[in-house]
Short mmCIF file of C-alpha atoms in Angstrom, two decimals:
data_model
loop_
_atom_site.label_atom_id
_atom_site.label_comp_id
_atom_site.label_asym_id
_atom_site.label_seq_id
_atom_site.Cartn_x
_atom_site.Cartn_y
_atom_site.Cartn_z
CA MET G 1 -20.23 4.37 27.52
CA ARG G 2 -21.29 6.87 30.13
CA PHE G 3 -19.27 8.58 32.81
CA ARG G 4 -20.23 10.67 35.80
CA HIS G 5 -18.29 13.91 36.01
CA PRO G 6 -17.42 15.14 39.52
CA ASP G 7 -19.97 17.94 39.04
CA GLY G 8 -22.71 15.30 38.67
CA SER G 9 -23.25 15.63 34.92
CA THR G 10 -22.94 12.79 32.40
CA VAL G 11 -20.19 12.57 29.80
CA HIS G 12 -20.76 10.21 26.86
CA LEU G 13 -17.99 8.29 25.08
CA ALA G 14 -18.63 6.65 21.71
CA TYR G 15 -16.74 5.44 18.69
CA CYS G 16 -17.51 6.66 15.20
CA THR G 17 -18.98 4.18 12.72
CA ASN G 18 -17.51 5.87 9.65
CA VAL G 19 -14.76 3.27 10.01
CA HIS G 20 -17.31 0.77 8.64
CA PRO G 21 -18.33 1.52 5.02
CA ALA G 22 -22.11 1.64 4.56
CA GLU G 23 -24.18 3.82 2.26
CA THR G 24 -27.62 2.28 2.81
CA LEU G 25 -29.86 1.54 5.76
CA ASP G 26 -29.28 -2.19 5.29
CA GLY G 27 -25.56 -1.50 5.52
CA VAL G 28 -26.04 0.43 8.76
CA LEU G 29 -28.01 -2.42 10.29
CA ALA G 30 -25.26 -4.84 9.26
CA GLN G 31 -22.71 -2.58 10.99
CA LEU G 32 -24.60 -2.83 14.25
CA ARG G 33 -24.64 -6.62 14.02
CA ASP G 34 -21.16 -7.29 12.64
CA HIS G 35 -19.10 -4.58 14.33
CA CYS G 36 -20.74 -2.46 17.01
CA GLU G 37 -22.25 -5.22 19.14
CA PRO G 38 -19.03 -7.28 19.05
CA VAL G 39 -17.07 -4.23 20.28
CA ARG G 40 -19.55 -3.81 23.13
CA ARG G 41 -19.18 -7.44 24.10
CA ARG G 42 -15.39 -7.16 24.14
CA LEU G 43 -15.68 -4.27 26.56
CA GLY G 44 -17.98 -6.25 28.82
CA ARG G 45 -20.55 -3.47 28.87
CA ASP G 46 -24.33 -3.66 28.71
CA ARG G 47 -24.40 -0.39 26.79
CA LEU G 48 -22.06 1.15 24.22
CA GLY G 49 -22.27 4.55 22.62
CA ILE G 50 -21.71 4.84 18.88
CA GLY G 51 -21.20 8.00 16.86
CA LEU G 52 -23.40 6.97 13.98
CA TRP G 53 -22.49 7.91 10.41
CA LEU G 54 -25.55 8.01 8.15
CA ALA G 55 -24.71 8.56 4.49
CA ARG G 56 -27.16 10.44 2.28
CA ASP G 57 -29.09 7.37 1.08
CA ALA G 58 -29.38 5.87 4.56
CA ALA G 59 -30.55 9.18 6.03
CA ARG G 60 -33.14 9.63 3.29
CA SER G 61 -34.51 6.15 3.85
CA LEU G 62 -34.98 6.88 7.53
CA THR G 63 -36.44 10.34 6.91
CA THR G 64 -39.04 9.15 4.42
CA ASP G 65 -40.04 5.95 6.23
CA PRO G 66 -40.99 6.35 9.90
CA ALA G 67 -41.28 2.58 10.26
CA SER G 68 -37.62 2.19 9.27
CA LEU G 69 -36.63 4.78 11.85
CA ARG G 70 -38.56 2.96 14.56
CA ALA G 71 -36.92 -0.30 13.48
CA LEU G 72 -33.45 1.26 13.72
CA ARG G 73 -34.19 2.56 17.18
CA ALA G 74 -35.39 -0.89 18.24
CA GLU G 75 -32.29 -2.54 16.75
CA LEU G 76 -30.01 -0.18 18.66
CA ASP G 77 -31.80 -1.03 21.89
CA ARG G 78 -31.71 -4.76 21.16
CA ARG G 79 -27.96 -4.73 20.60
CA GLY G 80 -27.14 -2.61 23.65
CA LEU G 81 -26.17 0.47 21.63
CA GLU G 82 -27.05 4.13 22.06
CA VAL G 83 -26.61 7.24 19.94
CA VAL G 84 -26.18 10.79 21.23
CA THR G 85 -24.04 12.09 18.35
CA LEU G 86 -23.87 11.75 14.58
CA ASN G 87 -20.95 12.32 12.24
CA GLY G 88 -22.41 14.50 9.51
CA PHE G 89 -19.11 15.37 7.80
CA PRO G 90 -18.96 12.73 5.01
CA TYR G 91 -22.04 12.98 2.79
CA GLU G 92 -21.58 9.82 0.76
CA GLY G 93 -18.87 7.61 -0.72
CA PHE G 94 -16.67 7.52 2.36
CA GLY G 95 -15.99 3.85 1.77
CA ALA G 96 -14.87 4.39 -1.84
CA ASP G 97 -11.43 3.30 -3.04
CA GLU G 98 -10.50 6.97 -3.43
CA VAL G 99 -12.14 9.63 -1.26
CA LYS G 100 -9.59 12.49 -1.19
CA TYR G 101 -11.22 15.86 -1.99
CA ARG G 102 -14.68 14.33 -2.53
CA VAL G 103 -15.30 14.27 1.21
CA TYR G 104 -15.76 18.07 1.17
CA GLN G 105 -18.75 17.95 -1.18
CA PRO G 106 -21.40 19.17 -0.97
CA ASP G 107 -20.15 22.03 1.15
CA TRP G 108 -22.12 24.66 3.04
CA THR G 109 -22.70 26.72 -0.12
CA HIS G 110 -24.89 23.92 -1.54
CA PRO G 111 -28.52 23.38 -0.49
CA ASP G 112 -27.92 19.62 -0.25
CA ARG G 113 -25.63 20.14 2.75
CA LEU G 114 -28.30 22.09 4.62
CA ALA G 115 -30.98 19.55 3.74
CA HIS G 116 -28.84 16.59 4.80
CA THR G 117 -27.80 18.16 8.09
CA THR G 118 -31.40 19.07 8.84
CA ASP G 119 -32.38 15.45 8.24
CA LEU G 120 -29.61 14.25 10.54
CA ALA G 121 -30.73 16.56 13.33
CA ARG G 122 -34.32 15.35 13.08
CA LEU G 123 -33.23 11.72 13.01
CA LEU G 124 -30.97 12.19 16.02
CA ALA G 125 -33.81 13.73 18.00
CA ALA G 126 -35.72 10.50 17.41
CA LEU G 127 -32.76 8.22 18.17
CA LEU G 128 -31.63 9.78 21.46
CA PRO G 129 -32.07 7.54 24.52
CA GLU G 130 -35.17 8.29 26.56
CA ASP G 131 -33.14 9.85 29.38
CA VAL G 132 -31.04 12.10 27.11
CA THR G 133 -32.25 15.45 25.79
CA GLU G 134 -29.13 16.79 24.06
CA GLY G 135 -27.54 15.57 20.85
CA SER G 136 -24.72 16.73 18.59
CA VAL G 137 -23.88 16.53 14.90
CA SER G 138 -20.40 17.27 13.53
CA THR G 139 -20.10 18.77 10.06
CA LEU G 140 -17.46 19.94 7.63
CA PRO G 141 -15.82 23.32 8.30
CA LEU G 142 -17.79 25.25 5.67
CA ALA G 143 -15.81 24.15 2.59
CA TRP G 144 -12.46 23.27 1.12
CA ARG G 145 -10.45 26.49 0.97
CA THR G 146 -10.21 26.94 -2.82
CA SER G 147 -12.86 28.94 -4.69
CA PHE G 148 -14.38 30.19 -1.45
CA ASP G 149 -14.98 33.92 -1.82
CA ALA G 150 -17.06 36.52 0.01
CA GLU G 151 -20.21 35.45 -1.81
CA ALA G 152 -19.66 31.83 -0.83
CA ALA G 153 -19.06 32.88 2.77
CA ALA G 154 -22.34 34.80 2.85
CA THR G 155 -24.20 31.81 1.40
CA ALA G 156 -22.71 29.48 4.01
CA ARG G 157 -23.56 31.87 6.86
CA THR G 158 -27.15 32.09 5.65
CA ALA G 159 -27.40 28.29 5.51
CA LEU G 160 -26.12 27.96 9.08
CA THR G 161 -28.60 30.56 10.27
CA THR G 162 -31.42 28.70 8.56
CA LEU G 163 -30.24 25.51 10.23
CA ALA G 164 -30.14 27.16 13.65
CA GLY G 165 -33.75 28.26 13.21
CA ARG G 166 -34.76 24.72 12.28
CA LEU G 167 -33.00 23.38 15.37
CA ASP G 168 -34.90 25.85 17.54
CA ALA G 169 -38.17 24.62 16.03
CA LEU G 170 -37.08 21.00 16.50
CA GLU G 171 -36.52 21.54 20.21
CA GLU G 172 -39.91 23.18 20.58
CA LEU G 173 -41.51 20.20 18.87
CA THR G 174 -39.58 17.34 20.50
CA GLY G 175 -37.98 18.71 23.66
CA ARG G 176 -34.61 17.53 22.27
CA SER G 177 -31.79 20.05 21.84
CA ILE G 178 -29.51 19.31 18.87
CA ARG G 179 -26.32 21.32 18.32
CA ILE G 180 -23.98 21.40 15.33
CA GLY G 181 -20.19 21.50 15.49
CA LEU G 182 -18.04 22.76 12.62
CA GLU G 183 -14.97 20.51 12.59
CA PRO G 184 -11.80 22.52 11.80
CA GLU G 185 -9.61 20.54 9.41
CA PRO G 186 -6.32 21.36 7.64
CA GLY G 187 -6.85 22.69 4.13
CA CYS G 188 -10.40 23.86 4.74
CA VAL G 189 -11.84 27.36 5.01
CA VAL G 190 -11.94 26.72 8.75
CA GLU G 191 -8.58 25.03 9.29
CA THR G 192 -7.95 26.09 12.87
CA VAL G 193 -9.93 27.03 15.94
CA ALA G 194 -8.90 30.65 15.28
CA ASP G 195 -10.54 30.34 11.85
CA ALA G 196 -13.67 28.96 13.52
CA VAL G 197 -13.84 31.91 15.88
CA ALA G 198 -13.52 34.29 12.95
CA ALA G 199 -16.19 32.46 10.93
CA LEU G 200 -18.69 32.23 13.77
CA THR G 201 -18.27 35.81 14.92
CA ALA G 202 -18.19 37.42 11.47
CA ALA G 203 -18.54 41.16 11.16
CA PRO G 204 -21.93 42.43 9.91
CA ALA G 205 -22.35 42.52 6.15
CA PRO G 206 -23.38 45.81 4.53
CA GLY G 207 -27.03 46.33 3.72
CA PRO G 208 -30.35 46.48 5.58
CA ALA G 209 -30.41 42.81 6.57
CA PRO G 210 -28.31 41.84 9.61
CA ASN G 211 -25.51 39.36 9.16
CA PRO G 212 -26.83 36.02 10.43
CA VAL G 213 -23.68 35.17 12.39
CA THR G 214 -22.63 38.48 13.92
CA ALA G 215 -22.55 36.81 17.32
CA PRO G 216 -22.13 33.16 18.29
CA ASN G 217 -25.29 31.14 17.95
CA PRO G 218 -25.66 28.62 20.78
CA ARG G 219 -26.80 26.03 18.25
CA ILE G 220 -23.64 26.28 16.14
CA GLY G 221 -20.26 25.59 17.69
CA VAL G 222 -17.05 23.64 17.13
CA CYS G 223 -16.35 19.93 17.03
CA LEU G 224 -12.80 19.74 18.32
CA ASP G 225 -10.89 16.94 16.55
CA THR G 226 -7.61 16.41 18.39
CA CYS G 227 -5.85 14.96 15.32
CA HIS G 228 -6.68 18.07 13.31
CA LEU G 229 -5.72 20.30 16.23
CA ALA G 230 -2.33 18.61 16.47
CA THR G 231 -1.72 18.54 12.71
CA SER G 232 -2.04 22.33 12.64
CA PHE G 233 0.24 22.59 15.70
CA GLU G 234 -2.47 24.32 17.71
CA ASP G 235 -2.07 24.52 21.47
CA PRO G 236 -5.15 22.99 23.15
CA ARG G 237 -5.30 25.56 25.93
CA THR G 238 -5.01 28.51 23.57
CA ALA G 239 -7.66 27.00 21.30
CA LEU G 240 -10.16 26.32 24.06
CA ASP G 241 -9.53 29.65 25.76
CA SER G 242 -10.29 31.44 22.49
CA LEU G 243 -13.57 29.56 22.10
CA ALA G 244 -14.55 30.39 25.66
CA ALA G 245 -13.68 34.06 25.19
CA ALA G 246 -15.82 34.19 22.05
CA GLY G 247 -18.73 32.36 23.68
CA ILE G 248 -18.60 29.51 21.15
CA PRO G 249 -19.75 26.10 22.45
CA VAL G 250 -18.04 22.74 21.90
CA PRO G 251 -20.93 20.36 21.16
CA LYS G 252 -18.55 17.42 20.76
CA ALA G 253 -14.89 16.45 20.62
CA GLN G 254 -13.32 13.72 18.53
CA LEU G 255 -10.51 11.83 20.20
CA SER G 256 -7.93 11.09 17.53
CA ALA G 257 -4.16 11.15 17.07
CA ALA G 258 -2.09 12.36 14.12
CA LEU G 259 1.12 10.99 12.65
CA HIS G 260 4.24 12.75 14.00
CA ALA G 261 7.76 12.76 12.51
CA GLU G 262 10.33 14.47 14.71
CA HIS G 263 13.20 14.35 12.18
CA PRO G 264 11.70 14.32 8.68
CA HIS G 265 15.07 15.01 7.01
CA LEU G 266 16.38 11.54 7.92
CA PRO G 267 16.09 8.90 5.16
CA GLU G 268 14.70 6.30 7.53
CA VAL G 269 12.00 8.69 8.70
CA ARG G 270 11.03 9.54 5.14
CA ALA G 271 10.83 5.85 4.31
CA ALA G 272 8.58 5.27 7.31
CA LEU G 273 6.34 8.18 6.31
CA ALA G 274 6.10 6.90 2.75
CA ALA G 275 4.42 3.75 4.06
CA PHE G 276 1.50 5.95 5.19
CA ALA G 277 1.13 7.71 1.81
CA GLU G 278 -1.89 5.85 0.46
CA PRO G 279 -4.46 6.59 -2.26
CA ARG G 280 -7.74 6.68 -0.38
CA PHE G 281 -7.74 9.68 1.98
CA LEU G 282 -6.06 13.07 2.02
CA HIS G 283 -3.28 13.31 4.58
CA GLN G 284 -2.63 17.03 4.88
CA THR G 285 0.86 17.56 6.28
CA ARG G 286 2.13 20.57 8.24
CA THR G 287 5.34 21.90 9.78
CA ARG G 288 6.19 25.00 11.81
CA THR G 289 8.92 27.26 10.51
CA ALA G 290 10.24 30.66 11.49
CA ALA G 291 7.99 32.08 8.77
CA GLY G 292 4.90 30.35 10.15
CA LEU G 293 2.95 27.19 9.42
CA ARG G 294 3.73 25.52 6.09
CA GLY G 295 1.83 22.67 4.57
CA THR G 296 0.79 20.47 1.68
CA ASP G 297 -2.58 18.95 0.83
CA ASP G 298 -1.28 15.39 0.97
CA LEU G 299 1.60 13.37 2.33
CA PRO G 300 3.07 12.39 -1.08
CA GLU G 301 3.38 16.09 -1.93
CA ALA G 302 5.23 16.73 1.32
CA LEU G 303 7.68 13.93 0.54
CA ALA G 304 8.13 14.92 -3.11
CA ALA G 305 10.88 17.49 -2.79
CA SER G 306 11.42 18.37 0.83
CA GLY G 307 14.32 20.44 2.02
CA HIS G 308 15.31 23.64 3.71
CA HIS G 309 14.44 25.87 0.75
CA THR G 310 11.37 24.19 -0.73
CA THR G 311 8.06 25.93 -1.35
CA ALA G 312 4.67 24.68 -0.20
CA ALA G 313 3.95 23.53 -3.76
CA HIS G 314 7.12 21.41 -3.88
CA GLY G 315 7.39 19.59 -0.61
CA LEU G 316 7.94 20.83 2.90
CA PRO G 317 10.90 22.22 4.78
CA ASP G 318 12.27 19.29 6.75
CA ALA G 319 14.36 20.96 9.44
CA THR G 320 11.43 20.93 11.88
CA PRO G 321 8.93 18.19 12.86
CA TRP G 322 6.10 17.20 10.56
CA ARG G 323 2.58 16.18 11.46
CA SER G 324 0.23 14.49 9.04
CA HIS G 325 -3.54 14.18 9.10
CA PHE G 326 -3.59 10.41 9.42
CA HIS G 327 -5.76 9.11 12.26
CA VAL G 328 -3.54 6.46 13.85
CA PRO G 329 -4.95 4.05 16.46
CA LEU G 330 -4.90 5.63 19.88
CA HIS G 331 -3.50 2.59 21.66
CA ALA G 332 -1.01 1.59 18.95
CA PRO G 333 1.22 4.46 17.79
CA PRO G 334 3.43 3.80 14.78
CA ALA G 335 6.78 2.21 15.39
CA PRO G 336 9.90 4.40 15.72
CA PRO G 337 11.17 6.55 14.11
CA LEU G 338 7.56 7.82 13.91
CA SER G 339 5.15 8.53 16.75
CA SER G 340 1.65 9.89 17.32
CA THR G 341 0.23 13.06 18.83
CA LEU G 342 -1.51 11.23 21.67
CA PRO G 343 -0.04 13.74 24.18
CA VAL G 344 -2.01 16.51 22.44
CA LEU G 345 -5.18 14.44 22.84
CA GLN G 346 -4.40 13.95 26.53
CA ASP G 347 -3.82 17.67 27.07
CA ALA G 348 -7.03 18.57 25.25
CA LEU G 349 -9.08 15.97 27.11
CA ALA G 350 -7.85 17.25 30.47
CA LEU G 351 -9.01 20.74 29.51
CA LEU G 352 -12.32 19.50 28.09
CA VAL G 353 -13.48 17.35 31.00
CA GLY G 354 -10.84 17.58 33.72
CA GLY G 355 -11.99 20.88 35.17
CA PRO G 356 -14.82 21.68 37.60
CA HIS G 357 -17.35 21.39 34.75
CA PRO G 358 -17.03 19.64 31.38
CA ARG G 359 -16.60 21.83 28.30
CA THR G 360 -18.36 19.14 26.27
CA SER G 361 -20.43 16.09 27.15
CA HIS G 362 -19.91 14.19 23.88
CA LEU G 363 -16.61 12.44 23.15
CA GLU G 364 -16.10 10.29 20.07
CA VAL G 365 -13.12 8.10 19.17
CA GLU G 366 -12.70 8.55 15.42
CA THR G 367 -10.07 6.33 13.85
CA TYR G 368 -11.54 5.71 10.39
CA THR G 369 -8.21 4.80 8.78
CA TRP G 370 -7.72 1.24 10.00
CA GLN G 371 -7.77 -0.16 6.46
CA ALA G 372 -5.53 2.65 5.19
CA LEU G 373 -2.70 1.78 7.60
CA PRO G 374 0.46 0.17 6.19
CA PRO G 375 -0.42 -3.42 5.22
CA GLU G 376 1.30 -5.04 8.19
CA SER G 377 -0.76 -2.93 10.61
CA ARG G 378 -4.21 -3.45 9.06
CA PRO G 379 -6.72 -5.70 10.82
CA ARG G 380 -7.37 -8.61 8.48
CA THR G 381 -10.64 -9.79 10.02
CA ARG G 382 -13.72 -8.31 11.64
CA ALA G 383 -12.58 -9.79 14.93
CA ARG G 384 -9.20 -8.04 14.75
CA LEU G 385 -10.89 -4.74 13.93
CA ALA G 386 -13.26 -5.14 16.87
CA ASP G 387 -10.27 -5.90 19.09
CA GLY G 388 -8.58 -2.69 17.96
CA ILE G 389 -11.62 -0.47 18.44
CA ALA G 390 -12.23 -1.96 21.89
CA ALA G 391 -8.58 -1.28 22.80
CA GLU G 392 -8.95 2.37 21.73
CA LEU G 393 -12.08 2.77 23.83
CA THR G 394 -10.35 1.13 26.78
CA LEU G 395 -7.52 3.66 26.55
CA ALA G 396 -10.03 6.53 26.34
CA ARG G 397 -11.93 5.11 29.32
CA ASP G 398 -8.73 4.95 31.36
CA LEU G 399 -7.88 8.55 30.50
CA LEU G 400 -11.31 9.65 31.68
CA THR G 401 -11.18 7.75 34.94
CA ASP G 402 -7.68 9.13 35.58
CA LEU G 403 -9.26 12.59 35.32
CA GLY G 404 -11.70 11.73 38.07
CA LEU G 405 -14.72 10.65 36.03
CA LYS G 406 -16.57 7.50 37.12
CA GLU G 407 -17.69 4.94 34.57
CA LEU G 408 -21.40 4.20 34.80
CA PRO G 409 -22.99 0.81 34.14
#
């Protein structure tokens, strides 16, 4: 879906296909047929943007076989779909029964991450619509926080610098500009936007060679996920102001909402939260206290032994609201006594595209947790899932038009 901003530029809205498990190219093609085109038809649009997720095996198939890449491009066109952004965070296995910490591997200290992201950038340059010259790829925020020392940080910085050089060469070759967005996520080396600013404006390392990221590189920026932003209790205005002050771009934003519990000490609230504690994904949980932000790596840990005097390793203090990294459907917040952080999304979106010029042109609805919802809330058929995704996109469309953007055919 495309929108005309009041300044005349185009803003793209898509939904992320990592909600549909697929590791191979055949699986991706099946996604387009079974899910993406039906969503487009429900919206009554001739064209629908998708934030394509290409797992390692699918990306390699496309990279090594130009005919397959041409066939994918033709299939997108045939089904009324377009791609301006890729989700490069999950590498493989995102549809597994248990993902948890595996989603952070390989991280930016491993050559495989650089190779995969390079492949994605080259593929995106070939998949962009004929009238679009800019694409974006979101990626993990360097690494999970444990075992990440100064040597690992230097290795990751070098990899990002190498990537930026490859993106420069790609634009010279194709005329297509691809930018990468680190996606701050709770529990990672880059958990917050403040962490992203620190990582992307690192001080020079000692020695004769210059530090590769002493100043922001226009190719490398931040993918702002509004669920992650809310989970860490970050203020959207403060976050975006800090990026602007540091000169760090926002290649894309992911429109998502976290799980919010206003009174986590109440038994009925804890029972409601427990229904969202499931075995597939990590649901990092945070609360603000007088001593600062406290958190656990997963929702079951937060529920284990909460109370006013608990430590981060044994539950969370429950005198203040909790937020959990669980992407809940935008249009269907959980029933009371829980709620979602949709207001944070709305505030962030107004700052991103509601001003005189958009801060980003790529917006992606990313609710990948439909089948991880409590059983009574899960869509039981493809049709129900398509209905839900279309409803999310309709809500996002309405938010954009309320901000003065005009939907294009």
